[in-house]
Short mmCIF file of N, CA, C and O in Angstrom, two decimals:
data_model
loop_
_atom_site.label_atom_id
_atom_site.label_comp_id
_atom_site.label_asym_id
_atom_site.label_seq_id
_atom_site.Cartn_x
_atom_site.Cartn_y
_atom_site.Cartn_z
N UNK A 246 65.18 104.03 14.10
CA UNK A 246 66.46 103.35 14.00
C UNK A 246 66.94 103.46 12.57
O UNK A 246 66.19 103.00 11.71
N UNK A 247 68.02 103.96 12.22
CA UNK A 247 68.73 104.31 11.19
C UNK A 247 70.11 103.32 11.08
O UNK A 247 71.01 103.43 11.91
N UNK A 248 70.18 102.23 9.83
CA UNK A 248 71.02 101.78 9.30
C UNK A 248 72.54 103.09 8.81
O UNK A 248 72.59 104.32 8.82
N UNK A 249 73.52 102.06 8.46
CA UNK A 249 74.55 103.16 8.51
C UNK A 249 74.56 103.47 7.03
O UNK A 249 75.59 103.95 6.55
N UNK A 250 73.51 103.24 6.28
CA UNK A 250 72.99 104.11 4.86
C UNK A 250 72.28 104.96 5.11
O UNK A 250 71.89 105.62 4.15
N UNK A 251 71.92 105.23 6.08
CA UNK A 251 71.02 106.03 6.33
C UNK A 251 69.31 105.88 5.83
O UNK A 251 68.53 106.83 5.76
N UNK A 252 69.06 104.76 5.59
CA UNK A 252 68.12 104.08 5.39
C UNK A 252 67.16 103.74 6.97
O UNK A 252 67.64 103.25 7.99
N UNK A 253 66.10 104.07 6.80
CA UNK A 253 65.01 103.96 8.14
C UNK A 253 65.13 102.28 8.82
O UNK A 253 63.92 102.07 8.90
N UNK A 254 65.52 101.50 9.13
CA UNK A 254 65.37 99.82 8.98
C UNK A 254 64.08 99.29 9.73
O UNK A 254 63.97 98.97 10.92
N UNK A 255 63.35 99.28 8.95
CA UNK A 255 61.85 98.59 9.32
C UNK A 255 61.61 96.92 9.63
O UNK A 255 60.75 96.19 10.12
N UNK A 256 62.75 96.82 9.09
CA UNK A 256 63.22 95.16 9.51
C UNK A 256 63.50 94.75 10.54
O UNK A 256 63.73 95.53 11.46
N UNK A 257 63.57 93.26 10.71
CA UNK A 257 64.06 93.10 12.38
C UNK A 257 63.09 92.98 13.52
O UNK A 257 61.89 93.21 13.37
N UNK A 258 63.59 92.63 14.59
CA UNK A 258 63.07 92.32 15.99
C UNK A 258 63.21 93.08 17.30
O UNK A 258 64.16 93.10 18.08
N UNK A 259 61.67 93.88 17.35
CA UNK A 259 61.53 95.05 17.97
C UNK A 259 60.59 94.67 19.59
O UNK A 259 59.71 93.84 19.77
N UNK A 260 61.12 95.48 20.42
CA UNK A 260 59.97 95.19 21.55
C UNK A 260 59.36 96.61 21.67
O UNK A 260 59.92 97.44 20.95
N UNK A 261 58.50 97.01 22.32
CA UNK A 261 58.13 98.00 22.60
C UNK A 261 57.20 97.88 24.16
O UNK A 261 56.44 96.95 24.41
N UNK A 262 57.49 99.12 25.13
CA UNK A 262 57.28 99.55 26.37
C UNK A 262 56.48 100.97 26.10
O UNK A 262 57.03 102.08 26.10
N UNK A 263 54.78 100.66 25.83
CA UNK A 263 54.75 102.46 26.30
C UNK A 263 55.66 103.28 24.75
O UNK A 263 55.83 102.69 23.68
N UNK A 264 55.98 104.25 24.96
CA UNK A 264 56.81 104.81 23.99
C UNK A 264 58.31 104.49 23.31
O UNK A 264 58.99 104.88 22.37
N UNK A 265 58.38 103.57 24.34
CA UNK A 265 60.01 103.23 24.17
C UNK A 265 60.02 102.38 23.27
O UNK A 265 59.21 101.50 23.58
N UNK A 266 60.64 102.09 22.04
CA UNK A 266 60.99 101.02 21.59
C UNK A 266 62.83 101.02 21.43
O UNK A 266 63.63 101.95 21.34
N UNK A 267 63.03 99.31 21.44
CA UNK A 267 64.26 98.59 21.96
C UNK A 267 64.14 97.94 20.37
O UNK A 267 63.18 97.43 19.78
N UNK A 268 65.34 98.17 20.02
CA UNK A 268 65.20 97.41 18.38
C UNK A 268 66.93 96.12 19.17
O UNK A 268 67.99 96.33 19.75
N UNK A 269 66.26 95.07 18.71
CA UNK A 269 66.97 94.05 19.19
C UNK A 269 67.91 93.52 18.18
O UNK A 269 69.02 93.21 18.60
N UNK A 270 67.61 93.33 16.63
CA UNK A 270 68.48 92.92 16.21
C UNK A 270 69.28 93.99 15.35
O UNK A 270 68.83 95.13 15.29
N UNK A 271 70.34 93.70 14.74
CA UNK A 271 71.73 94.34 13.97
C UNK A 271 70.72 94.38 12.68
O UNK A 271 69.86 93.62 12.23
N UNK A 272 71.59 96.43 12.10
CA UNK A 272 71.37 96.31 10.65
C UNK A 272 72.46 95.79 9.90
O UNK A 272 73.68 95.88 9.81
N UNK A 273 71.48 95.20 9.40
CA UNK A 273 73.06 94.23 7.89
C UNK A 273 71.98 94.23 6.80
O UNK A 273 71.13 93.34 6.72
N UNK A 274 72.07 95.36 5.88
CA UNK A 274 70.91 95.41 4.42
C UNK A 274 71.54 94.64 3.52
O UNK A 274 71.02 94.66 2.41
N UNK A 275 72.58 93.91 3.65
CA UNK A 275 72.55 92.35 2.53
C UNK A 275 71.38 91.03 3.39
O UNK A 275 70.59 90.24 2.89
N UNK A 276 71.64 91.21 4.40
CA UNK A 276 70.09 90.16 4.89
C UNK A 276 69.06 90.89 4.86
O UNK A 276 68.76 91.63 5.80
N UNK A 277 68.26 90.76 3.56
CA UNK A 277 67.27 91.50 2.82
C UNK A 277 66.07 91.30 4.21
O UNK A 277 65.46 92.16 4.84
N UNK A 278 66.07 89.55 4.33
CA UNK A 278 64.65 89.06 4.83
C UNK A 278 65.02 88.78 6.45
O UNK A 278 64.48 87.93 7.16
N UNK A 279 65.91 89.58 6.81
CA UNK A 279 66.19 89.72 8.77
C UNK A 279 66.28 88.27 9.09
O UNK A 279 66.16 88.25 10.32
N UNK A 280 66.47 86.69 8.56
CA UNK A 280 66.97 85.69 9.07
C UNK A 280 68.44 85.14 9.63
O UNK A 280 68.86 84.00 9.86
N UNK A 281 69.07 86.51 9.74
CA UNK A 281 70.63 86.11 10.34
C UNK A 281 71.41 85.50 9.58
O UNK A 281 72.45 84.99 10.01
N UNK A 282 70.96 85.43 7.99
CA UNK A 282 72.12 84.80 7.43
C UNK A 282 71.69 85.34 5.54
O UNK A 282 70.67 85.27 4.86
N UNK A 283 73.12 85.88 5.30
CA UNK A 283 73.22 86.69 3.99
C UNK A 283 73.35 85.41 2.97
O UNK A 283 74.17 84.50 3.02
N UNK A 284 72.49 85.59 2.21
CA UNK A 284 72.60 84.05 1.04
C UNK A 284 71.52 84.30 -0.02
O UNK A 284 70.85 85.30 0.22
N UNK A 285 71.17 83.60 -1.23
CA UNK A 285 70.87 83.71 -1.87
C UNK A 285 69.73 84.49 -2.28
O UNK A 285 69.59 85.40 -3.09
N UNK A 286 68.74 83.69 -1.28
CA UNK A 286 67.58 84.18 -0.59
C UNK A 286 67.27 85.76 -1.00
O UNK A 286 66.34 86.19 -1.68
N UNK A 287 68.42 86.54 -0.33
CA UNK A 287 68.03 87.58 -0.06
C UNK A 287 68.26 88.43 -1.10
O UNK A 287 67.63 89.45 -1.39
N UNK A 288 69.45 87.83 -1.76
CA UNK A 288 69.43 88.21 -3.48
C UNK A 288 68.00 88.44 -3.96
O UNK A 288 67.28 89.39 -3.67
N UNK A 289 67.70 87.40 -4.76
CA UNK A 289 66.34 87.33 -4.52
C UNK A 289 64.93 88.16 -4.36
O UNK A 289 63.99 88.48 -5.08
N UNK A 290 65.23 88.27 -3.39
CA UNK A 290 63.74 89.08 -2.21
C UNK A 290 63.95 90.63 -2.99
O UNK A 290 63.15 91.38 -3.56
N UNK A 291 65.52 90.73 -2.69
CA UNK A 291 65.73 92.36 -3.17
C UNK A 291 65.50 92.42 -4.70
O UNK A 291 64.76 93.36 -5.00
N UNK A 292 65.92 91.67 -5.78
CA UNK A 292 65.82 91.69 -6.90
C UNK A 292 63.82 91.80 -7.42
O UNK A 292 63.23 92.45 -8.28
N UNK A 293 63.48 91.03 -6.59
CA UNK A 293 62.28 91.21 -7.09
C UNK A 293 61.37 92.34 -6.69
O UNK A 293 60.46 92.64 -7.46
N UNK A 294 61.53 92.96 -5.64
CA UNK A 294 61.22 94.51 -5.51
C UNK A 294 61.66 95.12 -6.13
O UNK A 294 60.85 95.80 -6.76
N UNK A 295 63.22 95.40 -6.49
CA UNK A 295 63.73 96.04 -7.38
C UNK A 295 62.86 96.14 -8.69
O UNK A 295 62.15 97.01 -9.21
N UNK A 296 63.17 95.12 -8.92
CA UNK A 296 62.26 95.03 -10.64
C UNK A 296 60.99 95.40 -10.48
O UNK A 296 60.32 95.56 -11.50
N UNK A 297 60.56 95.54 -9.58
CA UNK A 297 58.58 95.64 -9.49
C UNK A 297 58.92 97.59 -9.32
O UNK A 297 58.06 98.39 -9.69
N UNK A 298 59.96 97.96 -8.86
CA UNK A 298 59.99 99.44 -8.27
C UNK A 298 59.50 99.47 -7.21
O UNK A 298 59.10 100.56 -6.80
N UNK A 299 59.37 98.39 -6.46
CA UNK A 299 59.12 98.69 -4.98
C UNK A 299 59.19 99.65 -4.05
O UNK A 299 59.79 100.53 -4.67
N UNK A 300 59.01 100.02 -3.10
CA UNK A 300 59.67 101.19 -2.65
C UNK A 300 61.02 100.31 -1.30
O UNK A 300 62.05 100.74 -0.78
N UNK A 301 60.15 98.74 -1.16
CA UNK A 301 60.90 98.52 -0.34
C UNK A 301 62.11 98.23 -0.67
O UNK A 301 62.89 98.00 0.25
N UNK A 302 62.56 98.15 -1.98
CA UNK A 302 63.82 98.20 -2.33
C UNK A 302 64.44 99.45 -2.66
O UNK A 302 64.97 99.63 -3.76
N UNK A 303 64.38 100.50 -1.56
CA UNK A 303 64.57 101.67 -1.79
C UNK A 303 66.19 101.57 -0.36
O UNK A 303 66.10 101.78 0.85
N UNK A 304 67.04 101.30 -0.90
CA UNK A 304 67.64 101.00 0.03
C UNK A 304 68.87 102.34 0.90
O UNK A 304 69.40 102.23 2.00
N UNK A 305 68.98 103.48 -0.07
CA UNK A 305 69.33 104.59 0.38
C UNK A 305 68.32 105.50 1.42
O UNK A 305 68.71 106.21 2.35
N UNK A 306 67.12 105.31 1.05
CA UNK A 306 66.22 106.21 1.82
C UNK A 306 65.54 107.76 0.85
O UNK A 306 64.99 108.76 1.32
N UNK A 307 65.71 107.59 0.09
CA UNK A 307 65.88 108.43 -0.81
C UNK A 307 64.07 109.06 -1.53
O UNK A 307 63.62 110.18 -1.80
N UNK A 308 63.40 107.40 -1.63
CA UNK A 308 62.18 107.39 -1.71
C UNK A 308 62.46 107.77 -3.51
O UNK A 308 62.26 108.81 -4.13
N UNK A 309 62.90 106.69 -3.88
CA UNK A 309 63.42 106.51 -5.45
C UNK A 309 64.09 105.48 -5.75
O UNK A 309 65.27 105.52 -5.41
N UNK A 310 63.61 104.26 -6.46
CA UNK A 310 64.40 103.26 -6.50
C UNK A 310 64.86 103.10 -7.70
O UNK A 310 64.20 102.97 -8.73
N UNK A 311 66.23 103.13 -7.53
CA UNK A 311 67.33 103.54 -8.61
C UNK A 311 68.54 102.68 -8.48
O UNK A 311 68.99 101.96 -7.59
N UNK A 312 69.00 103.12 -10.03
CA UNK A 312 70.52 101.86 -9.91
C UNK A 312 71.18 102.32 -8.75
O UNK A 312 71.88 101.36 -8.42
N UNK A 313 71.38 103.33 -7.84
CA UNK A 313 72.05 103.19 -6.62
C UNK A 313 71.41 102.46 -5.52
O UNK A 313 72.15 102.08 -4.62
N UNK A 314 70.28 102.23 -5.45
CA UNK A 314 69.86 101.39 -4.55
C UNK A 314 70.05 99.99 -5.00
O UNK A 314 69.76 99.13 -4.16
N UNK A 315 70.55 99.53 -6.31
CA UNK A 315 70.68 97.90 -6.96
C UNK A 315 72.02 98.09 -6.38
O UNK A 315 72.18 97.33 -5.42
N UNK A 316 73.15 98.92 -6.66
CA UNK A 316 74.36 98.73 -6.35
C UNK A 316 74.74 99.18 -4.57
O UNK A 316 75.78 99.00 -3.94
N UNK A 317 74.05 99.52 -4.33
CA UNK A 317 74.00 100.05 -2.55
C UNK A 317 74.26 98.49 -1.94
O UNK A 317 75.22 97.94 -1.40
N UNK A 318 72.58 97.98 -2.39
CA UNK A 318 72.43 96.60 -1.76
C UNK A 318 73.69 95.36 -2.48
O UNK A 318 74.21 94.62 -1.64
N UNK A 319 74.02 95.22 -3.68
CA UNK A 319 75.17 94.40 -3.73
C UNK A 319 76.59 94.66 -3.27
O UNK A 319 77.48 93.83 -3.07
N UNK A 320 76.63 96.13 -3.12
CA UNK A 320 77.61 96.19 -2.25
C UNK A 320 78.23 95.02 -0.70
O UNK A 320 79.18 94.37 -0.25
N UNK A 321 76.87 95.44 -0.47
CA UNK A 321 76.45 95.12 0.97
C UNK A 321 76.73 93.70 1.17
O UNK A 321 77.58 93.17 1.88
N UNK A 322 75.22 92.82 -0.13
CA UNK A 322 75.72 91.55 -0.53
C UNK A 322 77.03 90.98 -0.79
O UNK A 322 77.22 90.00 -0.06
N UNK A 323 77.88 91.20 -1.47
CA UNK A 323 79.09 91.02 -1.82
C UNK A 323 79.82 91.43 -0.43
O UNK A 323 80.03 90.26 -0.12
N UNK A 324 80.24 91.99 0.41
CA UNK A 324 80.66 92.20 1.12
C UNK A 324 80.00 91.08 2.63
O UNK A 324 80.57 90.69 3.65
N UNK A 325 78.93 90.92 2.22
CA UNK A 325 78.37 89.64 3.60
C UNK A 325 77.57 90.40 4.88
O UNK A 325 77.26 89.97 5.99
N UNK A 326 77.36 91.93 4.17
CA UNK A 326 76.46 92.80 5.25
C UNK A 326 76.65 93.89 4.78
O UNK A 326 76.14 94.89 5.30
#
C-alpha cells in the first residue's frame, strides 16, 4: 500500500486472509502515530526521528532522511493530512 508520496505506509490497521491483505485505514502522513487525529503529538513523534535520522522519518521513500522529508511531512502537517 502506497501513500500518495509515494511512500510504502507501514502504519495503520491491517487485516490479513491467507495472502490477501485489506489495509483498513486512510493514508494521512501528518498523523505521524495512525490515531485519527493530526495534532501536536505527531509533530513530535516525527521530529524526533527526524533528529535521530531515523529511517522512519523517511517520509518520501527515498531511504534518506533529508530536509525534504522535514518539509514533505510539514507540508502535510500544516495542511491537516
Amino acid at each position: 500500500w502506497v501513500c500518495d508520496t509515494g511512500m510504502l505506509a507501514l502504519r495503520g490497521t491491517a487485516t490479513s486472509d491467507g495472502a490477501a491483505l485489506a489495509v483498513t485505514s486512510p493514508c494521512c502522513t501528518a498523523d505521524f502515530d495512525q490515531n485519527g487525529f493530526v495534532n501536536g503529538d505527531d509533530a513530535d513523534a516525527f521530529t524526533a526521528l527526524f533528529a535521530a535520522g531515523d529511517i522512519g522519518a523517511d517520509i518520501n521513500g527515498d531511504t534518506f532522511v533529508t530536509g525534504d522529508d522535514f518539509d514533505l511531512f510539514m507540508g502535510h502537517f500544516a495542511g491537516g493530512c
